[in-house]
Amino acid sequence: MENDNTLAIDVDDLTVAYREKPVLWDIDLKVPRGVLMAIVGPNGAGKTTLIKTILGLVKPAAGRVLIHERPYKEQRHLVAYVPQRGSVDWDFPTNVLDVVMMGRYGELGWIRRPGKTEQQLAEEALQKVGMLDFKKRQISQLSGGQQQRVFLARALVQEAQVYFMDEPFQGVDATTEKAIVKLLKELREAGKTVLVVHHDLQTVSEYFDWVMLLNVRSIASGKVREAFTENNLRLAYGGKVAFLTHHTHENPKNEVNNSNLSG
Amino acid sequence: MPSAIFEFFSDHTFRTVALGSGILGIVSGALGTFAVLRKQSLLGDAISHAALPGIALAFLLTQSKATLILVLGAALAGWIGTYFITLILQKTHLKDDSALGLILSVFFGFGLVLLTYIQKQPYANQAGLDKFLFGQAAALLERDVISMSVLSLFVLLVLLLFWKEFKLLSFNPDFGFSIGFPVKILDFMLTGLLVLAIVIGLQTVGVVLMSAMIVAPAAAARQWTDRLGRMVLLSAIFGALSGVIGAIFSSTTAKLPTGPTIVLCLTVFVIISILFASQRGLLWRWIKEQRNRRRLQVEAVLNDLLILAEQHGDIQHGHPIEVLRTMSIGHGGVDRSLQELRARNWVNQLPSGNWILTKEGYNWAKKLSGKEGNS
C-alpha cells in the first residue's frame, strides 16, 4: 500500500459560492495515499468549507471529488470525518461509549442497533485515545481535550482509509495535542491518509509532511518543505507573517531577489 | 377521595377522556424530547398554531367534524407551515426566530378569520370548532380516542424503529451525513412525527397551548437523567400524568378549559424538576454549595489557629474566640466551626475559655495548608 502512487484525494476545479460570493474558487487538490496533510490559511479562507464540500455537506457550484479514484458517493465507507468539537451540543443526554459507537452506524446501516461487536470496537478505540476509563462518563462532563479524543475515537472505529479532521487541536491542552499528533502519525504509518484543518503555523513543519495553503484559492500544496515557504505564506496571509519566518523553509536566495524585484 | 376517583374511572365518558389525554401526553412528551434536544421548541409552537386554518378549511370543505378529517387538515396545514419556514430560511436573510414568528402569526390569524366566518354561517353543526383554540377533553368521544390511539401507535413505532437514526440526527447531523445517512429525509421524518404528535393533541389541549405539551415534559425530564432513552420515557410519563390529571380537573369542573389546566399541571412538574432533581436541581446545587462553604469556613478557622500557634511558637498557647472571629471577618461561622472541630478532636477549649489546636488538629492543619500552598 505504501508504495501505491495512486491518489487518495483528487479534487478538480472545485468552486463554492454563498450568494454569489466565492468561498472557494477553482480548487485543485491532489493528495497521495499515506500522507499527513495540514490545510492552513487565514480566517475565512474556506478551510472548513473545503472539507465540508469534499464530504458533500456543502454543495459546490462546480467541480468533482474522487476518493481513491472513484466518486466520493461510492467511497463513503473509506472516509471518516471529525467535525469541529464546537459543532455539537455536548449537553446532549448520552455517554462517551454511545458517541463512539456512532462511528459504526454507517456500517450497521438502517434500523439495526449496535451490539456487543460495536461496543468492543468502541472500547478498543477509546483505549487508543486513552479514554477507556471514561466510557460511562456523561459527555457534558468532559473537558475540551477529552471531547476531542472522543471524536477521534469515533473516527477510529470507522476503520476508514481517508480521515478529514476539522481543527482537532482547537482548545485542547498540550498533553492532548501530543497524544493526537502521535495518533495521527500512527494512522499515517498504517498507510492512511489524513487531512487536517490546522491553525497553528508554528507546528506545521513538526507535525505534518504535506501542506495546503488556502485563501479562497489554492495558493500552494505539496510537501511541507517545498510548499510551506515564506513567499507562499505571504501570498496566503498577506503581509502579516513576518513573525513566522523562522518556522518556514528558507527560500533560495535568487527567488527572494526575484520576488523583491517583481514586488 | 378514593371513592370519587373510583367513581371517575368507572364512568365510561371519563375513562375515555382520561385515556385520550394520557395517550396524547405520551406522544407529545416523547416527540417533544427530540424537539427540545434539537433546539426546535419553537417549531412546535409554530406547527400547532399553523394547524388552525387547516382545521377550519377541512370543516368548510367537508362539513364534517370527524376527528380524523380535522386532524388530517391540521396535519397538512402544520406541515405546510413547516415547509414555509424552511423556505424562508433558505431564500431570505431572516433568522429562524423571525421565520417561526412570522408563520405562526400569519397562519394563526388566518385560522381565526376562518373560524369567525364559520361561526357566522348557518351550518347546523358548526358549534364546537372553537374547542380547538383552548381544548376540551370532555368532548372526546370513543371514536376520537381510537383515532388518536392508532396515530399514536404509528408515531411511537416509527420513533422506536429509527431510534438510532434519530439520535444521530439530533446529536450530530453532519457526521450522520458523512457516514451515509440522508439527514434531510430523516429530518423530514422526525418533523413529520412531531406534526402528528401535535395534531393528536389539538382537540384536547388546543392550538394555543399545545406547544407546552412538546416543551415542558421534555424540559422537566432533562433535569432527572443523562440518558436519551430515559429522558424520552420520563417525558412521556410526565406528559401522560399531566394530561390525565388536567383532563380530570377540567372535565369535573364546569367551564374549565382543558388546555390551560393541563399546562398548569405540567408547570408543577417543571418547577418540581427544576428545584429538586437529583443532579441538576437548584436545591441540590444549593445544598452542595452550602456544604462547600461550611467546609471552607471550618478549614479557615483551623488555618487561623495554625497561624496563631506558629506566631507564638507554642501550640499550647490558647487564643480567645474574638481573635478568631476577627480573622474570619467576611466568612464567619466561627462558633459553629469550633464546635465541629472539637467534635473531631482537632481543637480543645482551655478552662480559661481560650482555644488551642490538639496535636491531631495541628497535623491536619499543616496538611491542609500545605495542600493549598501547592495548588
PDB file of N, CA, C and O in Angstrom, chain B residues 257-307:
ATOM      1  N   PRO B 257     -61.423  25.158  30.762  1.00  0.00           N
ATOM      2  CA  PRO B 257     -60.847  24.608  29.522  1.00  0.00           C
ATOM      3  C   PRO B 257     -59.690  23.670  29.839  1.00  0.00           C
ATOM      4  O   PRO B 257     -58.929  23.895  30.778  1.00  0.00           O
ATOM      5  N   THR B 258     -59.571  22.617  29.039  1.00  0.00           N
ATOM      6  CA  THR B 258     -58.606  21.561  29.349  1.00  0.00           C
ATOM      7  C   THR B 258     -57.159  22.003  29.145  1.00  0.00           C
ATOM      8  O   THR B 258     -56.301  21.726  29.975  1.00  0.00           O
ATOM      9  N   GLY B 259     -56.911  22.690  28.024  1.00  0.00           N
ATOM     10  CA  GLY B 259     -55.534  23.069  27.691  1.00  0.00           C
ATOM     11  C   GLY B 259     -54.825  23.760  28.840  1.00  0.00           C
ATOM     12  O   GLY B 259     -53.796  23.286  29.339  1.00  0.00           O
ATOM     13  N   PRO B 260     -55.387  24.876  29.323  1.00  0.00           N
ATOM     14  CA  PRO B 260     -54.739  25.591  30.411  1.00  0.00           C
ATOM     15  C   PRO B 260     -54.574  24.743  31.674  1.00  0.00           C
ATOM     16  O   PRO B 260     -53.548  24.840  32.357  1.00  0.00           O
ATOM     17  N   THR B 261     -55.558  23.877  31.948  1.00  0.00           N
ATOM     18  CA  THR B 261     -55.445  23.043  33.149  1.00  0.00           C
ATOM     19  C   THR B 261     -54.276  22.070  33.022  1.00  0.00           C
ATOM     20  O   THR B 261     -53.484  21.901  33.947  1.00  0.00           O
ATOM     21  N   ILE B 262     -54.170  21.451  31.865  1.00  0.00           N
ATOM     22  CA  ILE B 262     -53.052  20.520  31.632  1.00  0.00           C
ATOM     23  C   ILE B 262     -51.725  21.256  31.754  1.00  0.00           C
ATOM     24  O   ILE B 262     -50.774  20.773  32.362  1.00  0.00           O
ATOM     25  N   VAL B 263     -51.687  22.454  31.184  1.00  0.00           N
ATOM     26  CA  VAL B 263     -50.436  23.214  31.213  1.00  0.00           C
ATOM     27  C   VAL B 263     -50.061  23.574  32.648  1.00  0.00           C
ATOM     28  O   VAL B 263     -48.880  23.548  33.021  1.00  0.00           O
ATOM     29  N   LEU B 264     -51.054  23.872  33.479  1.00  0.00           N
ATOM     30  CA  LEU B 264     -50.753  24.161  34.884  1.00  0.00           C
ATOM     31  C   LEU B 264     -50.172  22.930  35.582  1.00  0.00           C
ATOM     32  O   LEU B 264     -49.214  23.040  36.347  1.00  0.00           O
ATOM     33  N   CYS B 265     -50.724  21.750  35.275  1.00  0.00           N
ATOM     34  CA  CYS B 265     -50.166  20.519  35.831  1.00  0.00           C
ATOM     35  C   CYS B 265     -48.714  20.341  35.394  1.00  0.00           C
ATOM     36  O   CYS B 265     -47.832  20.028  36.202  1.00  0.00           O
ATOM     37  N   LEU B 266     -48.484  20.579  34.110  1.00  0.00           N
ATOM     38  CA  LEU B 266     -47.120  20.457  33.582  1.00  0.00           C
ATOM     39  C   LEU B 266     -46.182  21.396  34.312  1.00  0.00           C
ATOM     40  O   LEU B 266     -45.046  21.043  34.633  1.00  0.00           O
ATOM     41  N   THR B 267     -46.678  22.610  34.563  1.00  0.00           N
ATOM     42  CA  THR B 267     -45.846  23.604  35.226  1.00  0.00           C
ATOM     43  C   THR B 267     -45.387  23.089  36.589  1.00  0.00           C
ATOM     44  O   THR B 267     -44.234  23.290  36.972  1.00  0.00           O
ATOM     45  N   VAL B 268     -46.298  22.408  37.287  1.00  0.00           N
ATOM     46  CA  VAL B 268     -45.917  21.848  38.583  1.00  0.00           C
ATOM     47  C   VAL B 268     -44.768  20.858  38.405  1.00  0.00           C
ATOM     48  O   VAL B 268     -43.771  20.900  39.127  1.00  0.00           O
ATOM     49  N   PHE B 269     -44.889  19.983  37.402  1.00  0.00           N
ATOM     50  CA  PHE B 269     -43.803  19.027  37.142  1.00  0.00           C
ATOM     51  C   PHE B 269     -42.491  19.746  36.836  1.00  0.00           C
ATOM     52  O   PHE B 269     -41.428  19.361  37.317  1.00  0.00           O
ATOM     53  N   VAL B 270     -42.588  20.797  36.023  1.00  0.00           N
ATOM     54  CA  VAL B 270     -41.367  21.511  35.625  1.00  0.00           C
ATOM     55  C   VAL B 270     -40.729  22.172  36.845  1.00  0.00           C
ATOM     56  O   VAL B 270     -39.512  22.069  37.066  1.00  0.00           O
ATOM     57  N   ILE B 271     -41.557  22.830  37.661  1.00  0.00           N
ATOM     58  CA  ILE B 271     -40.995  23.534  38.820  1.00  0.00           C
ATOM     59  C   ILE B 271     -40.347  22.541  39.786  1.00  0.00           C
ATOM     60  O   ILE B 271     -39.213  22.740  40.240  1.00  0.00           O
ATOM     61  N   ILE B 272     -41.068  21.443  40.057  1.00  0.00           N
ATOM     62  CA  ILE B 272     -40.504  20.431  40.955  1.00  0.00           C
ATOM     63  C   ILE B 272     -39.178  19.923  40.398  1.00  0.00           C
ATOM     64  O   ILE B 272     -38.190  19.790  41.114  1.00  0.00           O
ATOM     65  N   SER B 273     -39.145  19.682  39.078  1.00  0.00           N
ATOM     66  CA  SER B 273     -37.925  19.142  38.475  1.00  0.00           C
ATOM     67  C   SER B 273     -36.778  20.139  38.544  1.00  0.00           C
ATOM     68  O   SER B 273     -35.639  19.767  38.829  1.00  0.00           O
ATOM     69  N   ILE B 274     -37.077  21.395  38.288  1.00  0.00           N
ATOM     70  CA  ILE B 274     -36.013  22.395  38.306  1.00  0.00           C
ATOM     71  C   ILE B 274     -35.466  22.562  39.721  1.00  0.00           C
ATOM     72  O   ILE B 274     -34.262  22.699  39.917  1.00  0.00           O
ATOM     73  N   LEU B 275     -36.346  22.468  40.698  1.00  0.00           N
ATOM     74  CA  LEU B 275     -35.894  22.670  42.076  1.00  0.00           C
ATOM     75  C   LEU B 275     -35.243  21.424  42.659  1.00  0.00           C
ATOM     76  O   LEU B 275     -34.187  21.494  43.273  1.00  0.00           O
ATOM     77  N   PHE B 276     -35.873  20.264  42.465  1.00  0.00           N
ATOM     78  CA  PHE B 276     -35.494  19.110  43.278  1.00  0.00           C
ATOM     79  C   PHE B 276     -34.782  17.986  42.547  1.00  0.00           C
ATOM     80  O   PHE B 276     -34.435  16.992  43.173  1.00  0.00           O
ATOM     81  N   ALA B 277     -34.562  18.087  41.253  1.00  0.00           N
ATOM     82  CA  ALA B 277     -33.908  16.991  40.539  1.00  0.00           C
ATOM     83  C   ALA B 277     -32.561  16.685  41.184  1.00  0.00           C
ATOM     84  O   ALA B 277     -31.879  17.578  41.682  1.00  0.00           O
ATOM     85  N   SER B 278     -32.158  15.391  41.131  1.00  0.00           N
ATOM     86  CA  SER B 278     -31.056  14.946  41.980  1.00  0.00           C
ATOM     87  C   SER B 278     -29.706  15.542  41.594  1.00  0.00           C
ATOM     88  O   SER B 278     -28.883  15.781  42.456  1.00  0.00           O
ATOM     89  N   GLN B 279     -29.428  15.756  40.343  1.00  0.00           N
ATOM     90  CA  GLN B 279     -28.124  16.307  39.974  1.00  0.00           C
ATOM     91  C   GLN B 279     -28.197  17.786  39.582  1.00  0.00           C
ATOM     92  O   GLN B 279     -27.428  18.607  40.043  1.00  0.00           O
ATOM     93  N   ARG B 280     -29.172  18.091  38.715  1.00  0.00           N
ATOM     94  CA  ARG B 280     -29.223  19.429  38.158  1.00  0.00           C
ATOM     95  C   ARG B 280     -30.114  20.348  38.969  1.00  0.00           C
ATOM     96  O   ARG B 280     -30.155  21.541  38.728  1.00  0.00           O
ATOM     97  N   GLY B 281     -30.882  19.781  39.903  1.00  0.00           N
ATOM     98  CA  GLY B 281     -31.844  20.579  40.650  1.00  0.00           C
ATOM     99  C   GLY B 281     -31.190  21.722  41.413  1.00  0.00           C
ATOM    100  O   GLY B 281     -30.084  21.592  41.926  1.00  0.00           O
ATOM    101  N   LEU B 282     -31.889  22.854  41.475  1.00  0.00           N
ATOM    102  CA  LEU B 282     -31.342  24.030  42.141  1.00  0.00           C
ATOM    103  C   LEU B 282     -31.110  23.758  43.626  1.00  0.00           C
ATOM    104  O   LEU B 282     -30.104  24.167  44.186  1.00  0.00           O
ATOM    105  N   LEU B 283     -32.068  23.050  44.259  1.00  0.00           N
ATOM    106  CA  LEU B 283     -31.940  22.775  45.688  1.00  0.00           C
ATOM    107  C   LEU B 283     -30.684  21.960  45.960  1.00  0.00           C
ATOM    108  O   LEU B 283     -29.886  22.274  46.848  1.00  0.00           O
ATOM    109  N   TRP B 284     -30.514  20.921  45.158  1.00  0.00           N
ATOM    110  CA  TRP B 284     -29.350  20.054  45.291  1.00  0.00           C
ATOM    111  C   TRP B 284     -28.053  20.859  45.177  1.00  0.00           C
ATOM    112  O   TRP B 284     -27.128  20.724  45.957  1.00  0.00           O
ATOM    113  N   ARG B 285     -28.051  21.712  44.164  1.00  0.00           N
ATOM    114  CA  ARG B 285     -26.836  22.517  43.958  1.00  0.00           C
ATOM    115  C   ARG B 285     -26.606  23.463  45.132  1.00  0.00           C
ATOM    116  O   ARG B 285     -25.474  23.701  45.544  1.00  0.00           O
ATOM    117  N   TRP B 286     -27.720  24.011  45.655  1.00  0.00           N
ATOM    118  CA  TRP B 286     -27.614  24.940  46.767  1.00  0.00           C
ATOM    119  C   TRP B 286     -27.043  24.220  47.987  1.00  0.00           C
ATOM    120  O   TRP B 286     -26.142  24.707  48.654  1.00  0.00           O
ATOM    121  N   ILE B 287     -27.546  22.991  48.228  1.00  0.00           N
ATOM    122  CA  ILE B 287     -27.051  22.222  49.369  1.00  0.00           C
ATOM    123  C   ILE B 287     -25.560  21.947  49.207  1.00  0.00           C
ATOM    124  O   ILE B 287     -24.766  22.107  50.131  1.00  0.00           O
ATOM    125  N   LYS B 288     -25.170  21.582  47.974  1.00  0.00           N
ATOM    126  CA  LYS B 288     -23.746  21.302  47.734  1.00  0.00           C
ATOM    127  C   LYS B 288     -22.897  22.547  48.006  1.00  0.00           C
ATOM    128  O   LYS B 288     -21.831  22.476  48.596  1.00  0.00           O
ATOM    129  N   GLU B 289     -23.424  23.692  47.549  1.00  0.00           N
ATOM    130  CA  GLU B 289     -22.702  24.947  47.766  1.00  0.00           C
ATOM    131  C   GLU B 289     -22.553  25.248  49.250  1.00  0.00           C
ATOM    132  O   GLU B 289     -21.492  25.672  49.707  1.00  0.00           O
ATOM    133  N   GLN B 290     -23.674  25.038  49.991  1.00  0.00           N
ATOM    134  CA  GLN B 290     -23.632  25.314  51.424  1.00  0.00           C
ATOM    135  C   GLN B 290     -22.609  24.427  52.110  1.00  0.00           C
ATOM    136  O   GLN B 290     -21.825  24.891  52.936  1.00  0.00           O
ATOM    137  N   ARG B 291     -22.615  23.138  51.721  1.00  0.00           N
ATOM    138  CA  ARG B 291     -21.669  22.196  52.318  1.00  0.00           C
ATOM    139  C   ARG B 291     -20.241  22.639  52.051  1.00  0.00           C
ATOM    140  O   ARG B 291     -19.392  22.629  52.928  1.00  0.00           O
ATOM    141  N   ASN B 292     -20.023  23.048  50.832  1.00  0.00           N
ATOM    142  CA  ASN B 292     -18.706  23.513  50.432  1.00  0.00           C
ATOM    143  C   ASN B 292     -18.285  24.713  51.273  1.00  0.00           C
ATOM    144  O   ASN B 292     -17.152  24.806  51.731  1.00  0.00           O
ATOM    145  N   ARG B 293     -19.240  25.612  51.439  1.00  0.00           N
ATOM    146  CA  ARG B 293     -18.960  26.831  52.178  1.00  0.00           C
ATOM    147  C   ARG B 293     -18.603  26.502  53.625  1.00  0.00           C
ATOM    148  O   ARG B 293     -17.647  27.033  54.178  1.00  0.00           O
ATOM    149  N   ARG B 294     -19.384  25.579  54.210  1.00  0.00           N
ATOM    150  CA  ARG B 294     -19.115  25.190  55.593  1.00  0.00           C
ATOM    151  C   ARG B 294     -17.714  24.610  55.702  1.00  0.00           C
ATOM    152  O   ARG B 294     -16.957  24.934  56.607  1.00  0.00           O
ATOM    153  N   ARG B 295     -17.379  23.746  54.760  1.00  0.00           N
ATOM    154  CA  ARG B 295     -16.071  23.100  54.797  1.00  0.00           C
ATOM    155  C   ARG B 295     -14.963  24.140  54.760  1.00  0.00           C
ATOM    156  O   ARG B 295     -13.998  24.077  55.522  1.00  0.00           O
ATOM    157  N   LEU B 296     -15.161  25.145  53.890  1.00  0.00           N
ATOM    158  CA  LEU B 296     -14.139  26.183  53.765  1.00  0.00           C
ATOM    159  C   LEU B 296     -14.044  27.000  55.041  1.00  0.00           C
ATOM    160  O   LEU B 296     -12.953  27.373  55.469  1.00  0.00           O
ATOM    161  N   GLN B 297     -15.228  27.270  55.665  1.00  0.00           N
ATOM    162  CA  GLN B 297     -15.214  28.037  56.913  1.00  0.00           C
ATOM    163  C   GLN B 297     -14.444  27.297  57.995  1.00  0.00           C
ATOM    164  O   GLN B 297     -13.618  27.879  58.692  1.00  0.00           O
ATOM    165  N   VAL B 298     -14.713  25.994  58.102  1.00  0.00           N
ATOM    166  CA  VAL B 298     -14.034  25.191  59.124  1.00  0.00           C
ATOM    167  C   VAL B 298     -12.531  25.190  58.872  1.00  0.00           C
ATOM    168  O   VAL B 298     -11.723  25.398  59.779  1.00  0.00           O
ATOM    169  N   GLU B 299     -12.169  24.992  57.602  1.00  0.00           N
ATOM    170  CA  GLU B 299     -10.740  24.951  57.282  1.00  0.00           C
ATOM    171  C   GLU B 299     -10.071  26.283  57.571  1.00  0.00           C
ATOM    172  O   GLU B 299      -8.916  26.337  57.982  1.00  0.00           O
ATOM    173  N   ALA B 300     -10.827  27.367  57.353  1.00  0.00           N
ATOM    174  CA  ALA B 300     -10.260  28.698  57.600  1.00  0.00           C
ATOM    175  C   ALA B 300      -9.932  28.865  59.080  1.00  0.00           C
ATOM    176  O   ALA B 300      -8.850  29.347  59.446  1.00  0.00           O
ATOM    177  N   VAL B 301     -10.853  28.452  59.970  1.00  0.00           N
ATOM    178  CA  VAL B 301     -10.613  28.570  61.409  1.00  0.00           C
ATOM    179  C   VAL B 301      -9.416  27.716  61.813  1.00  0.00           C
ATOM    180  O   VAL B 301      -8.540  28.155  62.570  1.00  0.00           O
ATOM    181  N   LEU B 302      -9.363  26.502  61.253  1.00  0.00           N
ATOM    182  CA  LEU B 302      -8.242  25.613  61.555  1.00  0.00           C
ATOM    183  C   LEU B 302      -6.923  26.258  61.142  1.00  0.00           C
ATOM    184  O   LEU B 302      -5.942  26.256  61.886  1.00  0.00           O
ATOM    185  N   ASN B 303      -6.940  26.868  59.981  1.00  0.00           N
ATOM    186  CA  ASN B 303      -5.735  27.505  59.469  1.00  0.00           C
ATOM    187  C   ASN B 303      -5.351  28.714  60.321  1.00  0.00           C
ATOM    188  O   ASN B 303      -4.179  28.937  60.595  1.00  0.00           O
ATOM    189  N   ASP B 304      -6.383  29.463  60.760  1.00  0.00           N
ATOM    190  CA  ASP B 304      -6.098  30.628  61.605  1.00  0.00           C
ATOM    191  C   ASP B 304      -5.423  30.196  62.910  1.00  0.00           C
ATOM    192  O   ASP B 304      -4.471  30.832  63.370  1.00  0.00           O
ATOM    193  N   LEU B 305      -5.938  29.099  63.488  1.00  0.00           N
ATOM    194  CA  LEU B 305      -5.333  28.592  64.720  1.00  0.00           C
ATOM    195  C   LEU B 305      -3.880  28.175  64.489  1.00  0.00           C
ATOM    196  O   LEU B 305      -3.015  28.379  65.332  1.00  0.00           O
ATOM    197  N   LEU B 306      -3.647  27.605  63.322  1.00  0.00           N
ATOM    198  CA  LEU B 306      -2.279  27.199  62.979  1.00  0.00           C
ATOM    199  C   LEU B 306      -1.372  28.424  62.892  1.00  0.00           C
ATOM    200  O   LEU B 306      -0.259  28.438  63.432  1.00  0.00           O
ATOM    201  N   ILE B 307      -1.873  29.470  62.220  1.00  0.00           N
ATOM    202  CA  ILE B 307      -1.075  30.695  62.091  1.00  0.00           C
ATOM    203  C   ILE B 307      -0.738  31.252  63.467  1.00  0.00           C
ATOM    204  O   ILE B 307       0.417  31.587  63.765  1.00  0.00           O
TER     205      ILE B 307
END
